Amino acid sequence: MAELVYPPVIGAAKTLFKAWDLKIDCKGSENIPRSGGAVLVSNHISYLDFIFDGLAALPQKRLVRFMAKESVFRHKISGPLMRGMKHIPVDRKQGEAAYQHALDSLRSGEIIGVFPEATISPSFTLKSFKSGAARLAQEAGVPLIPMALWGTQRLWTKGQPRNFKRSHIPITIRVGEPVEAPTDQFAGAITRRLRERCQELLEAAQRAYPVRPKGPNDTWWMPAHLGGTAPTPAEVKAAEAS
């Protein structure tokens, strides 16, 4: 079936990236298969992460179908676009339908994008991973592709104003080698291995990031363990529990 919506959206996104003068450093795209199904797994620090995850697949001429919360598909602007790009709505009360949709897409040779943390991490560190990505890969017989983003939180993240002005923000993307998901292993064990790979890629992206906070008022986007003022994972957990 012809892709009528996705290519124009990609073109619009690239125009915006140029207008914002983003400095995008993407390495490892060759690890994304040129054909066949795969589950692309990424950390989640920004509302725009899916755009940059999808960007990493373009050198391989692949389009990624993301699993996203169902409310996004009900929005009058984003809804038609999400459906036109064949992304997958996830209703957390009826997750089986989304799982089956993703499984069918993988078996037909699509790449499915998953954020196994489920929600944005306010600490900008990796939260625990849910096992759905590993189970999908096992059942469909496809690899998991780990990746990590850094810098996207400076554009738009939870609890912070959007920054879409021309500000030369660097975005670092790292894609790792495939992680196999054999059916004779527990999904939990595969998920732990996958998370370790994403952690390694995240640390590599952070090391490669070309700028540091400009001063005391610009440390919010750095995690506490790297000297920033983002909340610690423990503080996030306590706030969510209160």
Coordinates of N, CA and C in Angstrom, one line a residue:
M1 N 0.8 -1.2 0.0 CA 0.0 0.0 0.0 C 0.9 1.3 0.0
A2 N 0.5 2.2 -0.8 CA 1.3 3.5 -0.9 C 1.4 4.2 0.4
E3 N 2.5 4.8 0.7 CA 2.7 5.6 1.9 C 2.4 7.1 1.5
L4 N 1.1 7.5 1.8 CA 0.7 8.9 1.4 C 1.0 9.9 2.5
V5 N 1.1 9.5 3.7 CA 1.2 10.4 4.8 C 2.6 10.5 5.4
Y6 N 3.3 9.4 5.6 CA 4.6 9.3 6.3 C 5.6 10.2 5.6
P7 N 5.8 10.0 4.2 CA 6.9 10.8 3.6 C 6.7 12.3 3.7
P8 N 5.5 12.9 3.5 CA 5.4 14.3 3.8 C 5.6 14.8 5.2
V9 N 5.3 13.9 6.2 CA 5.5 14.2 7.6 C 7.0 14.2 7.8
I10 N 7.8 13.3 7.2 CA 9.2 13.3 7.4 C 9.8 14.5 6.8
G11 N 9.3 14.9 5.6 CA 9.8 16.2 5.0 C 9.6 17.4 5.8
A12 N 8.4 17.5 6.5 CA 8.1 18.6 7.4 C 9.0 18.6 8.6
A13 N 9.3 17.4 9.1 CA 10.1 17.3 10.3 C 11.5 17.7 10.0
K14 N 12.0 17.3 8.8 CA 13.4 17.8 8.4 C 13.5 19.3 8.2
T15 N 12.4 19.9 7.7 CA 12.3 21.3 7.6 C 12.4 22.0 8.9
L16 N 11.6 21.4 9.9 CA 11.7 22.0 11.2 C 13.0 21.9 11.9
F17 N 13.7 20.7 11.7 CA 15.0 20.5 12.2 C 16.0 21.6 11.7
K18 N 15.8 21.9 10.4 CA 16.7 22.9 9.8 C 16.4 24.3 10.4
A19 N 15.1 24.6 10.6 CA 14.7 25.9 11.1 C 15.1 26.0 12.6
W20 N 15.1 24.9 13.3 CA 15.6 25.0 14.7 C 17.1 24.9 14.8
D21 N 17.8 24.6 13.7 CA 19.2 24.5 13.6 C 19.7 23.4 14.6
L22 N 19.0 22.3 14.6 CA 19.5 21.2 15.4 C 20.8 20.6 14.9
K23 N 21.6 20.2 15.8 CA 22.9 19.5 15.4 C 22.8 18.0 15.7
I24 N 22.3 17.3 14.7 CA 22.0 15.9 15.0 C 23.2 15.0 14.6
D25 N 23.6 14.2 15.6 CA 24.7 13.2 15.5 C 24.1 11.8 15.7
C26 N 24.0 11.1 14.6 CA 23.4 9.8 14.6 C 24.4 8.7 14.1
K27 N 24.7 7.7 15.0 CA 25.6 6.7 14.6 C 24.9 5.3 14.9
G28 N 25.2 4.4 14.1 CA 24.7 3.0 14.3 C 23.5 2.6 13.4
S29 N 23.0 3.5 12.5 CA 21.8 3.2 11.8 C 22.0 1.9 11.0
E30 N 23.2 1.6 10.6 CA 23.4 0.3 9.9 C 23.0 -0.9 10.6
N31 N 22.8 -0.8 11.9 CA 22.3 -1.9 12.7 C 20.8 -2.2 12.6
I32 N 20.1 -1.3 11.9 CA 18.7 -1.4 11.6 C 18.6 -2.2 10.3
P33 N 17.9 -3.4 10.3 CA 17.8 -4.2 9.1 C 17.1 -3.5 8.0
R34 N 17.6 -3.7 6.8 CA 17.1 -3.1 5.6 C 15.7 -3.7 5.1
S35 N 15.5 -4.9 5.6 CA 14.3 -5.6 5.3 C 13.9 -6.5 6.5
G36 N 12.6 -6.9 6.6 CA 12.2 -7.8 7.6 C 11.8 -7.0 8.9
G37 N 11.1 -7.8 9.7 CA 10.6 -7.2 11.0 C 11.7 -7.0 12.0
A38 N 11.5 -6.0 12.9 CA 12.3 -5.8 14.1 C 11.6 -4.9 15.1
V39 N 12.0 -5.0 16.3 CA 11.4 -4.2 17.4 C 12.5 -3.2 17.8
L40 N 12.3 -1.9 17.5 CA 13.2 -0.8 17.8 C 12.9 -0.3 19.2
V41 N 13.8 -0.4 20.1 CA 13.6 -0.1 21.5 C 14.5 1.1 22.0
S42 N 13.8 2.1 22.6 CA 14.5 3.3 22.9 C 14.2 3.8 24.3
N43 N 15.2 4.6 24.9 CA 14.8 5.3 26.1 C 13.8 6.4 25.8
H44 N 13.3 7.0 26.9 CA 12.2 8.0 26.6 C 12.4 9.2 27.6
I45 N 12.8 10.3 27.0 CA 13.1 11.5 27.8 C 12.4 12.7 27.2
S46 N 11.6 12.6 26.1 CA 11.0 13.7 25.5 C 9.8 13.3 24.8
Y47 N 8.9 14.3 24.6 CA 7.6 14.1 23.8 C 8.0 13.9 22.3
L48 N 9.2 14.2 21.9 CA 9.5 14.2 20.5 C 10.4 13.0 20.2
D49 N 10.6 12.1 21.1 CA 11.6 11.0 20.9 C 11.2 10.1 19.7
F50 N 10.0 9.9 19.5 CA 9.6 9.0 18.3 C 10.1 9.6 17.0
I51 N 10.1 10.9 16.9 CA 10.6 11.5 15.6 C 12.0 11.2 15.4
F52 N 12.8 11.3 16.4 CA 14.3 11.1 16.3 C 14.6 9.6 16.2
D53 N 13.8 8.7 16.8 CA 14.0 7.3 16.7 C 13.7 6.9 15.2
G54 N 12.6 7.5 14.7 CA 12.3 7.2 13.3 C 13.4 7.8 12.3
L55 N 14.0 8.9 12.7 CA 15.0 9.5 11.8 C 16.2 8.5 11.7
A56 N 16.5 7.8 12.8 CA 17.6 6.9 12.7 C 17.5 5.7 11.7
A57 N 16.2 5.4 11.4 CA 15.9 4.3 10.5 C 15.9 4.8 9.0
L58 N 15.9 6.1 8.7 CA 15.8 6.5 7.4 C 17.0 6.2 6.5
P59 N 18.2 6.2 7.0 CA 19.3 5.7 6.1 C 19.2 4.3 5.6
Q60 N 18.4 3.5 6.3 CA 18.2 2.1 5.9 C 16.9 2.0 5.0
K61 N 16.3 3.2 4.8 CA 15.1 3.3 4.0 C 13.9 2.5 4.7
R62 N 13.8 2.7 6.0 CA 12.8 2.0 6.7 C 11.9 3.0 7.4
L63 N 10.6 2.7 7.6 CA 9.7 3.5 8.3 C 9.3 2.7 9.6
V64 N 9.2 3.4 10.7 CA 8.9 2.8 12.0 C 7.5 3.0 12.4
R65 N 6.8 2.0 12.8 CA 5.4 2.1 13.3 C 5.5 2.1 14.8
F66 N 5.2 3.2 15.4 CA 5.3 3.3 16.9 C 4.0 2.9 17.6
M67 N 4.2 2.3 18.8 CA 3.1 2.0 19.7 C 3.0 3.3 20.6
A68 N 1.8 3.9 20.5 CA 1.6 5.1 21.3 C 0.2 5.1 22.0
K69 N 0.1 5.9 23.0 CA -1.2 5.9 23.8 C -2.3 6.3 22.9
E70 N -3.4 5.7 23.2 CA -4.6 5.8 22.4 C -5.1 7.3 22.3
S71 N -4.9 8.0 23.3 CA -5.4 9.4 23.4 C -4.8 10.3 22.3
V72 N -3.6 10.0 21.9 CA -2.9 10.7 20.8 C -3.7 10.6 19.5
F73 N -4.3 9.4 19.3 CA -5.1 9.1 18.1 C -6.4 9.8 18.1
R74 N -6.9 10.3 19.2 CA -8.2 11.0 19.3 C -8.0 12.5 19.0
H75 N -6.8 13.0 19.1 CA -6.6 14.4 18.9 C -6.9 14.8 17.4
K76 N -7.5 15.9 17.2 CA -8.0 16.3 15.9 C -6.9 16.6 14.9
I77 N -5.7 16.9 15.4 CA -4.6 17.1 14.5 C -3.7 15.9 14.4
S78 N -3.2 15.4 15.6 CA -2.3 14.3 15.6 C -3.0 13.0 15.2
G79 N -4.3 12.8 15.5 CA -5.0 11.6 15.2 C -4.9 11.1 13.8
P80 N -5.3 12.0 12.8 CA -5.3 11.6 11.4 C -3.9 11.3 10.9
L81 N -2.9 12.1 11.5 CA -1.5 11.8 11.1 C -1.0 10.5 11.6
M82 N -1.3 10.2 12.9 CA -0.9 8.9 13.5 C -1.5 7.7 12.7
R83 N -2.7 7.8 12.4 CA -3.4 6.7 11.7 C -2.8 6.6 10.3
G84 N -2.6 7.8 9.6 CA -2.0 7.8 8.3 C -0.6 7.2 8.2
M85 N 0.1 7.3 9.3 CA 1.5 6.8 9.3 C 1.5 5.3 9.8
K86 N 0.3 4.8 10.1 CA 0.1 3.4 10.5 C 0.7 3.1 11.9
H87 N 0.8 4.1 12.7 CA 1.2 3.8 14.1 C 0.1 3.0 14.8
I88 N 0.5 2.5 16.0 CA -0.4 1.6 16.7 C -0.9 2.1 18.0
P89 N -2.3 2.4 18.1 CA -2.8 2.9 19.3 C -2.8 1.9 20.5
V90 N -2.5 2.3 21.7 CA -2.4 1.4 22.8 C -3.4 1.9 23.9
D91 N -4.4 1.1 24.1 CA -5.4 1.4 25.1 C -5.0 0.5 26.3
R92 N -4.5 1.1 27.4 CA -4.0 0.3 28.5 C -5.0 -0.6 29.1
K93 N -6.3 -0.4 28.9 CA -7.3 -1.2 29.5 C -7.6 -2.4 28.6
Q94 N -7.1 -2.3 27.3 CA -7.3 -3.4 26.3 C -6.0 -3.6 25.5
G95 N -5.0 -3.8 26.2 CA -3.7 -3.9 25.6 C -3.5 -5.1 24.7
E96 N -4.4 -6.1 24.8 CA -4.2 -7.3 23.9 C -4.4 -6.9 22.4
A97 N -5.3 -6.0 22.1 CA -5.5 -5.6 20.7 C -4.3 -5.0 20.1
A98 N -3.7 -4.1 20.9 CA -2.4 -3.4 20.4 C -1.3 -4.4 20.2
Y99 N -1.2 -5.3 21.2 CA -0.1 -6.3 21.1 C -0.3 -7.2 19.8
Q100 N -1.5 -7.6 19.5 CA -1.8 -8.4 18.4 C -1.5 -7.6 17.1
H101 N -1.9 -6.3 17.1 CA -1.7 -5.4 15.9 C -0.2 -5.3 15.7
A102 N 0.6 -5.1 16.7 CA 2.0 -5.0 16.6 C 2.6 -6.4 16.1
L103 N 2.1 -7.5 16.6 CA 2.6 -8.8 16.2 C 2.4 -9.0 14.8
D104 N 1.2 -8.7 14.3 CA 0.8 -8.9 12.9 C 1.7 -8.0 12.0
S105 N 2.0 -6.8 12.5 CA 2.9 -5.9 11.7 C 4.3 -6.4 11.6
L106 N 4.8 -7.0 12.7 CA 6.2 -7.5 12.7 C 6.2 -8.7 11.8
R107 N 5.2 -9.6 11.8 CA 5.2 -10.8 10.9 C 5.1 -10.4 9.5
S108 N 4.6 -9.2 9.2 CA 4.5 -8.8 7.8 C 5.7 -8.0 7.4
G109 N 6.7 -7.9 8.2 CA 8.0 -7.3 7.9 C 8.2 -5.9 8.3
E110 N 7.3 -5.3 9.2 CA 7.4 -3.9 9.6 C 8.4 -3.8 10.8
I111 N 8.9 -2.6 11.0 CA 9.7 -2.3 12.2 C 8.7 -1.6 13.2
I112 N 8.6 -2.1 14.4 CA 7.8 -1.5 15.4 C 8.6 -0.8 16.4
G113 N 8.3 0.4 16.8 CA 9.0 1.2 17.8 C 8.3 1.1 19.1
V114 N 9.1 0.8 20.2 CA 8.5 0.6 21.5 C 9.4 1.4 22.5
F115 N 8.7 2.1 23.5 CA 9.4 2.7 24.6 C 9.1 1.8 25.8
P116 N 10.0 0.9 26.2 CA 9.7 -0.1 27.2 C 9.6 0.5 28.6
E117 N 10.0 1.8 28.8 CA 9.7 2.5 30.1 C 8.3 2.9 30.2
A118 N 7.6 2.9 29.1 CA 6.1 3.3 29.0 C 5.9 4.8 29.1
T119 N 6.6 5.5 29.9 CA 6.4 7.0 30.1 C 7.7 7.7 30.1
I120 N 7.7 9.0 29.9 CA 8.9 9.8 30.0 C 9.6 9.7 31.4
S121 N 10.9 9.5 31.4 CA 11.6 9.5 32.7 C 12.1 10.9 33.1
P122 N 11.4 11.5 34.1 CA 11.8 12.8 34.6 C 13.2 12.9 35.1
S123 N 13.8 11.8 35.5 CA 15.2 11.8 36.0 C 16.2 11.8 34.9
F124 N 15.7 11.5 33.6 CA 16.5 11.3 32.4 C 17.5 10.1 32.6
T125 N 17.2 9.2 33.5 CA 17.9 8.0 33.6 C 16.9 6.9 33.1
L126 N 17.4 5.7 32.9 CA 16.6 4.6 32.5 C 15.7 4.1 33.6
K127 N 14.4 4.0 33.4 CA 13.5 3.4 34.4 C 13.5 1.9 34.1
S128 N 12.8 1.1 34.8 CA 12.7 -0.3 34.6 C 12.0 -0.5 33.2
F129 N 12.3 -1.6 32.6 CA 11.7 -1.9 31.3 C 10.6 -3.0 31.4
K130 N 9.5 -2.7 30.8 CA 8.4 -3.7 30.7 C 8.8 -4.8 29.6
S131 N 8.3 -6.0 29.8 CA 8.8 -7.1 29.0 C 8.1 -7.2 27.6
G132 N 7.1 -6.3 27.3 CA 6.4 -6.5 26.1 C 7.2 -6.5 24.8
A133 N 8.2 -5.7 24.7 CA 9.1 -5.7 23.5 C 9.7 -7.0 23.3
A134 N 10.3 -7.6 24.4 CA 10.9 -8.9 24.3 C 9.9 -10.0 23.9
R135 N 8.8 -10.0 24.4 CA 7.7 -11.0 24.1 C 7.3 -10.8 22.6
L136 N 7.2 -9.6 22.2 CA 6.8 -9.4 20.8 C 7.9 -10.0 19.8
A137 N 9.2 -9.7 20.2 CA 10.3 -10.2 19.3 C 10.3 -11.7 19.3
Q138 N 10.1 -12.3 20.5 CA 10.1 -13.7 20.6 C 9.0 -14.4 19.7
E139 N 7.8 -13.8 19.9 CA 6.7 -14.4 19.2 C 6.7 -14.2 17.7
A140 N 7.3 -13.1 17.3 CA 7.4 -12.8 15.8 C 8.6 -13.4 15.2
G141 N 9.6 -13.8 16.1 CA 10.9 -14.3 15.5 C 11.7 -13.2 14.9
V142 N 11.8 -12.0 15.5 CA 12.5 -10.9 15.0 C 13.5 -10.4 16.0
P143 N 14.5 -9.6 15.6 CA 15.5 -9.1 16.6 C 15.0 -7.8 17.3
L144 N 15.6 -7.5 18.4 CA 15.4 -6.3 19.1 C 16.5 -5.3 18.7
I145 N 16.3 -4.1 18.4 CA 17.3 -3.1 18.1 C 17.3 -2.1 19.2
P146 N 18.4 -2.1 20.1 CA 18.4 -1.1 21.1 C 19.0 0.2 20.6
M147 N 18.5 1.3 21.2 CA 19.0 2.6 20.9 C 18.8 3.6 22.0
A148 N 19.5 4.7 21.9 CA 19.4 5.7 23.0 C 19.5 7.1 22.4
L149 N 18.7 8.0 23.0 CA 18.7 9.4 22.6 C 19.2 10.3 23.7
W150 N 19.9 11.4 23.4 CA 20.3 12.4 24.4 C 20.2 13.8 23.8
G151 N 19.6 14.7 24.5 CA 19.4 16.1 24.1 C 18.0 16.4 23.7
T152 N 17.2 15.4 23.4 CA 15.8 15.7 23.0 C 15.0 16.3 24.2
Q153 N 15.4 16.0 25.4 CA 14.7 16.6 26.6 C 14.9 18.1 26.6
R154 N 15.9 18.6 26.0 CA 16.0 20.1 26.0 C 15.0 20.8 25.0
L155 N 14.4 20.0 24.1 CA 13.4 20.6 23.2 C 12.0 20.6 23.9
W156 N 11.6 19.5 24.5 CA 10.3 19.4 25.1 C 10.2 18.1 25.9
T157 N 10.0 18.3 27.2 CA 9.9 17.2 28.1 C 8.9 17.5 29.2
K158 N 8.6 16.5 29.9 CA 7.6 16.6 31.0 C 8.0 17.7 32.0
G159 N 7.1 18.6 32.3 CA 7.4 19.6 33.4 C 8.3 20.8 33.0
Q160 N 8.6 20.9 31.7 CA 9.4 22.0 31.2 C 8.8 22.6 30.0
P161 N 9.0 23.9 29.8 CA 8.4 24.6 28.6 C 9.1 24.1 27.4
R162 N 8.3 24.1 26.3 CA 8.9 23.8 25.0 C 10.0 24.8 24.6
N163 N 11.0 24.3 23.9 CA 12.0 25.2 23.3 C 12.2 24.9 21.9
F164 N 11.4 25.6 21.1 CA 11.4 25.4 19.6 C 12.1 26.5 18.9
K165 N 12.8 27.4 19.6 CA 13.4 28.5 19.0 C 14.8 28.0 18.4
R166 N 15.3 28.9 17.5 CA 16.6 28.5 16.8 C 17.7 28.6 17.9
S167 N 18.0 27.5 18.5 CA 19.0 27.5 19.6 C 20.1 26.5 19.4
H168 N 20.3 25.9 18.3 CA 21.4 25.1 18.0 C 21.6 23.9 18.9
I169 N 20.5 23.3 19.4 CA 20.6 22.3 20.4 C 21.1 21.0 19.7
P170 N 22.1 20.4 20.3 CA 22.6 19.1 19.7 C 21.7 17.9 20.1
I171 N 21.5 17.0 19.2 CA 20.7 15.8 19.5 C 21.7 14.6 19.2
T172 N 21.9 13.7 20.1 CA 22.8 12.6 19.9 C 22.0 11.3 19.9
I173 N 22.2 10.5 18.9 CA 21.4 9.2 18.7 C 22.5 8.1 18.5
R174 N 22.3 7.0 19.3 CA 23.1 5.9 19.1 C 22.3 4.6 19.0
V175 N 22.5 3.9 17.9 CA 21.8 2.6 17.7 C 22.8 1.4 17.8
G176 N 22.4 0.4 18.6 CA 23.2 -0.7 18.9 C 23.0 -1.9 18.0
E177 N 23.8 -2.9 18.1 CA 23.7 -4.1 17.4 C 22.4 -4.9 17.9
P178 N 21.8 -5.7 17.0 CA 20.6 -6.4 17.4 C 20.8 -7.3 18.6
V179 N 19.8 -7.4 19.4 CA 19.7 -8.3 20.5 C 18.7 -9.4 20.1
E180 N 19.2 -10.6 20.1 CA 18.3 -11.7 19.8 C 17.3 -12.0 20.9
A181 N 16.2 -12.6 20.5 CA 15.1 -12.9 21.5 C 14.7 -14.4 21.3
P182 N 15.5 -15.3 21.6 CA 15.2 -16.8 21.4 C 14.0 -17.2 22.3
T183 N 13.2 -18.1 21.7 CA 12.0 -18.5 22.5 C 12.3 -19.4 23.6
D184 N 13.6 -20.0 23.7 CA 13.9 -20.8 24.8 C 14.5 -20.1 26.0
Q185 N 14.4 -18.7 26.0 CA 14.8 -17.9 27.1 C 13.6 -17.2 27.7
F186 N 13.7 -16.8 29.0 CA 12.6 -16.1 29.6 C 12.6 -14.6 29.1
A187 N 11.4 -14.1 28.9 CA 11.3 -12.7 28.4 C 12.0 -11.7 29.4
G188 N 11.9 -12.0 30.7 CA 12.5 -11.2 31.7 C 14.0 -11.1 31.5
A189 N 14.7 -12.2 31.2 CA 16.1 -12.3 31.1 C 16.5 -11.5 29.8
I190 N 15.8 -11.6 28.7 CA 16.0 -10.9 27.5 C 15.8 -9.4 27.8
T191 N 14.8 -9.0 28.5 CA 14.6 -7.6 28.8 C 15.7 -7.0 29.6
R192 N 16.2 -7.8 30.6 CA 17.4 -7.2 31.4 C 18.6 -7.0 30.5
R193 N 18.8 -7.9 29.6 CA 19.9 -7.8 28.7 C 19.7 -6.6 27.7
L194 N 18.5 -6.4 27.3 CA 18.2 -5.3 26.4 C 18.4 -4.0 27.2
R195 N 17.9 -3.9 28.4 CA 18.1 -2.7 29.2 C 19.6 -2.3 29.4
E196 N 20.4 -3.4 29.6 CA 21.8 -3.1 29.8 C 22.4 -2.5 28.5
R197 N 22.0 -3.0 27.4 CA 22.5 -2.5 26.1 C 22.0 -1.0 25.9
C198 N 20.8 -0.8 26.2 CA 20.3 0.6 26.1 C 21.0 1.5 27.1
Q199 N 21.4 1.0 28.3 CA 22.1 1.8 29.2 C 23.5 2.1 28.7
E200 N 24.2 1.2 28.1 CA 25.5 1.4 27.5 C 25.4 2.4 26.4
L201 N 24.4 2.3 25.6 CA 24.2 3.3 24.5 C 23.9 4.7 25.0
L202 N 23.1 4.8 26.1 CA 22.8 6.1 26.7 C 24.1 6.7 27.2
E203 N 24.9 5.9 27.9 CA 26.1 6.5 28.4 C 27.1 6.9 27.3
A204 N 27.1 6.2 26.2 CA 27.9 6.6 25.1 C 27.4 7.9 24.5
A205 N 26.1 8.0 24.4 CA 25.5 9.3 23.8 C 25.8 10.4 24.7
Q206 N 25.8 10.2 26.0 CA 26.1 11.3 27.0 C 27.5 11.7 26.9
R207 N 28.4 10.7 26.8 CA 29.8 11.0 26.6 C 30.1 11.8 25.4
A208 N 29.4 11.5 24.3 CA 29.6 12.1 23.0 C 29.0 13.5 22.9
Y209 N 28.1 13.8 23.8 CA 27.3 15.1 23.7 C 28.2 16.3 23.8
P210 N 28.2 17.2 22.8 CA 29.2 18.2 22.7 C 29.1 19.4 23.6
V211 N 28.0 19.6 24.4 CA 27.9 20.7 25.2 C 27.5 20.3 26.7
R212 N 27.8 21.2 27.6 CA 27.4 21.0 29.0 C 26.5 22.2 29.4
P213 N 25.9 22.2 30.5 CA 25.0 23.3 31.0 C 25.8 24.6 31.0
K214 N 25.1 25.7 30.6 CA 25.8 27.0 30.5 C 26.0 27.6 31.8
G215 N 25.3 27.2 32.8 CA 25.4 27.8 34.2 C 24.4 27.2 35.1
P216 N 24.3 27.7 36.3 CA 23.4 27.1 37.4 C 22.0 27.0 37.0
N217 N 21.5 27.9 36.1 CA 20.1 27.9 35.7 C 19.9 27.0 34.5
D218 N 20.9 26.3 34.0 CA 20.8 25.4 32.8 C 21.1 24.0 33.2
T219 N 21.0 23.6 34.4 CA 21.4 22.2 34.8 C 20.2 21.3 34.9
W220 N 19.0 21.8 34.6 CA 17.8 20.9 34.8 C 17.8 19.7 33.9
W221 N 18.4 19.8 32.7 CA 18.4 18.7 31.7 C 19.4 17.6 32.0
M222 N 20.2 17.8 33.0 CA 21.3 16.8 33.3 C 20.8 16.0 34.5
P223 N 21.0 14.7 34.5 CA 20.6 13.8 35.6 C 21.5 14.1 36.8
A224 N 21.0 13.8 38.0 CA 21.7 14.2 39.2 C 23.0 13.5 39.3
H225 N 23.1 12.3 38.8 CA 24.4 11.5 39.0 C 25.5 12.1 38.1
L226 N 25.1 13.0 37.1 CA 26.1 13.7 36.3 C 26.3 15.1 36.7
G227 N 25.7 15.5 37.9 CA 25.9 16.8 38.4 C 24.8 17.8 38.1
G228 N 23.7 17.3 37.5 CA 22.6 18.1 37.1 C 21.6 18.2 38.2
T229 N 20.5 19.0 38.0 CA 19.5 19.2 39.0 C 18.1 18.5 38.6
A230 N 18.2 17.6 37.7 CA 17.0 16.7 37.4 C 16.7 15.9 38.7
P231 N 15.5 15.6 39.0 CA 15.2 14.8 40.2 C 15.8 13.4 40.0
T232 N 16.2 12.8 41.2 CA 16.8 11.5 41.2 C 15.7 10.5 40.9
P233 N 16.0 9.3 40.5 CA 15.0 8.2 40.4 C 14.2 8.0 41.7
A234 N 14.8 8.1 42.8 CA 14.1 7.9 44.1 C 13.2 9.1 44.3
E235 N 13.5 10.3 44.0 CA 12.7 11.5 44.2 C 11.5 11.4 43.2
V236 N 11.7 10.9 42.0 CA 10.6 10.7 41.1 C 9.6 9.6 41.6
K237 N 10.1 8.5 42.1 CA 9.3 7.5 42.6 C 8.5 8.0 43.8
A238 N 9.1 8.8 44.7 CA 8.4 9.3 45.9 C 7.3 10.2 45.4
A239 N 7.6 11.1 44.4 CA 6.6 12.0 44.0 C 5.4 11.3 43.3
E240 N 5.7 10.3 42.6 CA 4.6 9.5 41.9 C 3.7 8.8 42.9
A241 N 4.3 8.4 44.1 CA 3.6 7.6 45.1 C 2.8 8.5 46.0
S242 N 3.1 9.8 46.0 CA 2.4 10.7 46.9 C 1.0 11.2 46.4

